[in-house]
CSV table of C-alpha atoms in Angstrom, one decimal:
chain,number,residue,atom,x,y,z
A,20,MET,CA,19.6,-3.5,-44.5
A,21,ARG,CA,15.9,-3.7,-44.2
A,22,ILE,CA,16.0,-6.9,-42.1
A,23,TRP,CA,18.5,-5.3,-39.7
A,24,LEU,CA,16.2,-2.4,-39.1
A,25,LYS,CA,13.3,-4.8,-38.4
A,26,MET,CA,15.5,-6.9,-36.0
A,27,ILE,CA,16.5,-3.7,-34.2
A,28,GLY,CA,12.9,-2.6,-33.9
A,29,LEU,CA,11.8,-6.0,-32.6
A,30,THR,CA,14.6,-6.0,-30.1
A,31,CYS,CA,13.6,-2.5,-28.9
A,32,ILE,CA,10.0,-3.6,-28.5
A,33,PHE,CA,11.0,-6.7,-26.5
A,34,ALA,CA,13.3,-4.7,-24.3
A,35,ALA,CA,10.6,-2.1,-23.6
A,36,CYS,CA,8.2,-4.9,-22.5
A,37,ILE,CA,10.8,-6.4,-20.2
A,38,LEU,CA,11.7,-3.0,-18.7
A,39,THR,CA,8.0,-2.3,-18.1
A,40,GLY,CA,7.8,-5.4,-16.0
A,41,PHE,CA,10.9,-4.5,-14.1
A,42,GLU,CA,9.6,-1.0,-13.4
A,43,MET,CA,6.3,-2.4,-12.1
A,44,GLU,CA,8.2,-4.7,-9.8
A,45,ARG,CA,10.4,-1.9,-8.6
A,46,ARG,CA,7.4,0.2,-7.6
A,47,LEU,CA,6.1,-2.7,-5.5
A,48,LYS,CA,9.6,-3.0,-3.9
A,49,GLN,CA,9.7,0.7,-3.2
A,50,ARG,CA,6.3,0.5,-1.5
A,51,TRP,CA,7.6,-2.3,0.8
A,52,MET,CA,10.8,-0.4,1.6
A,53,PHE,CA,8.8,2.7,2.4
A,54,LEU,CA,6.5,0.9,4.8
A,55,TRP,CA,9.5,-1.0,6.4
A,56,GLU,CA,11.3,2.3,6.9
A,57,MET,CA,8.2,3.9,8.4
A,58,LYS,CA,8.0,1.0,10.9
A,59,GLU,CA,11.6,1.4,11.8
A,60,ALA,CA,11.3,5.2,12.0
A,61,LEU,CA,8.5,4.9,14.5
A,62,ARG,CA,10.6,2.6,16.6
A,63,LEU,CA,13.4,5.2,16.6
A,64,LEU,CA,11.0,8.0,17.3
A,65,GLU,CA,9.5,6.1,20.2
A,66,LYS,CA,12.9,5.5,21.7
A,67,ASP,CA,14.1,9.1,21.2
A,68,MET,CA,10.9,10.8,22.4
A,69,THR,CA,9.9,8.6,25.3
A,70,TRP,CA,13.2,7.3,26.7
A,71,HIS,CA,15.6,10.2,25.8
A,72,ARG,CA,13.0,13.0,25.9
A,73,THR,CA,14.3,14.3,22.6
A,74,PRO,CA,12.2,17.2,21.2
A,75,LEU,CA,10.1,16.2,18.2
A,76,PRO,CA,12.1,18.2,15.5
A,77,GLU,CA,15.4,16.6,16.6
A,78,ALA,CA,13.8,13.1,16.8
A,79,LEU,CA,12.4,13.5,13.3
A,80,LEU,CA,15.8,14.6,11.9
A,81,SER,CA,17.5,11.6,13.7
A,82,ALA,CA,15.0,9.2,12.1
A,83,ALA,CA,15.4,10.9,8.7
A,84,GLN,CA,19.1,10.1,8.7
A,85,VAL,CA,18.5,6.4,8.4
A,86,CYS,CA,15.9,6.6,5.6
A,87,ARG,CA,16.7,6.0,1.9
A,88,THR,CA,13.1,6.3,0.6
A,89,PRO,CA,10.9,9.4,0.3
A,90,LEU,CA,10.3,9.1,4.1
A,91,GLY,CA,13.6,10.8,4.8
A,92,PRO,CA,12.8,14.1,2.9
A,93,MET,CA,9.3,14.0,4.5
A,94,LEU,CA,10.6,13.8,8.0
A,95,ARG,CA,13.2,16.5,7.3
A,96,CYS,CA,10.4,18.7,5.9
A,97,CYS,CA,8.4,18.3,9.0
A,98,ALA,CA,11.3,19.0,11.3
A,99,GLY,CA,12.2,22.1,9.3
A,100,GLN,CA,8.7,23.5,9.3
A,101,ILE,CA,8.4,22.9,13.1
A,102,GLY,CA,11.7,24.6,13.6
A,103,ALA,CA,10.6,27.5,11.5
A,104,GLU,CA,7.7,28.0,13.9
A,105,SER,CA,5.2,28.7,11.1
A,106,GLY,CA,2.3,28.8,13.5
A,107,GLN,CA,0.6,25.8,11.9
A,108,SER,CA,-0.5,22.8,13.9
A,109,PHE,CA,1.7,19.7,13.7
A,110,GLY,CA,-1.1,17.8,12.1
A,111,LYS,CA,-1.3,20.3,9.2
A,112,ILE,CA,2.5,20.3,8.8
A,113,TRP,CA,2.6,16.5,8.8
A,114,GLN,CA,-0.1,16.2,6.2
A,115,GLU,CA,1.5,18.8,3.9
A,116,CYS,CA,4.9,17.2,4.1
A,117,ALA,CA,3.5,13.7,3.5
A,118,ARG,CA,1.5,14.8,0.5
A,119,GLY,CA,4.3,16.9,-0.9
A,120,LYS,CA,7.2,14.5,-0.4
A,121,ILE,CA,5.6,11.1,-1.0
A,122,PRO,CA,5.3,10.4,-4.8
A,123,ALA,CA,1.8,9.8,-6.1
A,124,GLY,CA,1.2,6.1,-6.6
A,125,LEU,CA,3.8,4.9,-4.2
A,126,LEU,CA,1.3,4.0,-1.5
A,127,THR,CA,-2.3,2.8,-1.7
A,128,ALA,CA,-5.0,5.1,-0.3
A,129,ALA,CA,-5.3,3.0,2.9
A,130,GLN,CA,-1.5,3.0,3.4
A,131,MET,CA,-1.3,6.8,2.8
A,132,GLN,CA,-4.1,7.3,5.3
A,133,MET,CA,-2.1,5.3,7.8
A,134,VAL,CA,0.9,7.6,7.2
A,135,LEU,CA,-1.4,10.6,7.7
A,136,ASP,CA,-2.8,9.1,10.9
A,137,THR,CA,0.6,8.7,12.4
A,138,GLU,CA,0.7,12.4,13.4
A,139,LYS,CA,-1.8,11.6,16.2
A,140,ALA,CA,0.7,9.2,17.7
A,141,LEU,CA,3.6,11.7,17.4
A,142,CYS,CA,1.9,14.7,18.8
A,143,ASN,CA,0.9,13.7,22.3
A,144,ALA,CA,1.8,15.5,25.6
A,145,ASP,CA,1.4,12.4,27.7
A,146,THR,CA,4.6,10.2,27.4
A,147,VAL,CA,2.9,6.9,28.4
A,148,LEU,CA,0.0,7.5,26.0
A,149,GLN,CA,2.4,8.6,23.3
A,150,LYS,CA,4.5,5.4,23.7
A,151,THR,CA,1.3,3.3,23.5
A,152,HIS,CA,0.2,5.1,20.3
A,153,LEU,CA,3.6,4.8,18.7
A,154,GLN,CA,3.7,1.1,19.5
A,155,LYS,CA,0.3,0.5,18.0
A,156,GLN,CA,1.2,2.4,14.8
A,157,GLU,CA,4.4,0.4,14.6
A,158,GLN,CA,2.4,-2.8,14.8
A,159,ARG,CA,0.1,-1.6,12.1
A,160,PHE,CA,3.0,-0.7,9.8
A,161,ASP,CA,4.5,-4.1,10.6
A,162,GLU,CA,1.3,-5.7,9.2
A,163,LEU,CA,1.3,-3.4,6.2
A,164,CYS,CA,4.9,-4.1,5.6
A,165,ALA,CA,4.4,-7.9,5.7
A,166,ASP,CA,1.5,-7.5,3.2
A,167,ALA,CA,3.5,-5.3,0.9
A,168,GLN,CA,6.5,-7.7,1.0
A,169,ALA,CA,4.2,-10.6,0.1
A,170,GLU,CA,2.6,-8.6,-2.7
A,171,TRP,CA,6.1,-7.6,-4.0
A,172,ARG,CA,7.3,-11.2,-4.0
A,173,LYS,CA,4.1,-12.6,-5.6
A,174,LYS,CA,3.3,-9.9,-8.1
A,175,GLY,CA,6.9,-8.9,-8.9
A,176,MET,CA,7.6,-12.3,-10.4
A,177,LEU,CA,4.3,-12.3,-12.2
A,178,TYR,CA,5.0,-8.8,-13.7
A,179,ARG,CA,8.4,-9.9,-15.0
A,180,ARG,CA,7.0,-13.1,-16.5
A,181,LEU,CA,4.0,-11.4,-18.1
A,182,SER,CA,6.1,-8.6,-19.5
A,183,ALA,CA,8.5,-11.1,-21.1
A,184,ALA,CA,5.5,-13.1,-22.5
A,185,ALA,CA,4.0,-9.9,-23.9
A,186,GLY,CA,7.3,-8.9,-25.5
A,187,ALA,CA,7.7,-12.3,-27.1
A,188,ALA,CA,4.1,-12.2,-28.3
A,189,ALA,CA,4.6,-8.7,-29.8
A,190,VAL,CA,7.8,-9.9,-31.6
A,191,ILE,CA,6.0,-13.0,-33.0
A,192,LEU,CA,3.1,-10.9,-34.2
A,193,LEU,CA,5.3,-8.4,-35.9
A,194,LEU,CA,7.4,-11.0,-37.7
């Protein structure tokens, strides 16, 4: 009976180590997916706002429909607050929604700052200038996305292997 309890405990420790590695890899993948969706949302917003002359709240809702990451709720939050005519500037609304809807730790500080800086590209009265700013932001997010994908592929495998090794080491030490 006692050996079975020990085996169950060792199995739980090993499984916890493995799951920790998978969770760390999942966070890296979520970061990459968020940045990829941000890049694609900027592409959609540029098309809607510069070619179709769609108002900003409708364009944000349209872009939010294709998002599966926390970017979707963030865009819906912005569109809702703009539609509610709260009297706040768009920059303040964008920052509040970004900080409120994007989970802490999902993005690095530099990536979060890039998300916050996007409001300058979205809120521009000159269509040509807005299109230029949106394209620049899209290029920046494309670079961030490529970096995040490379990090996910490189570190994700490392996290899985190290967590398995740590679990095996813990099991051996406890035997």
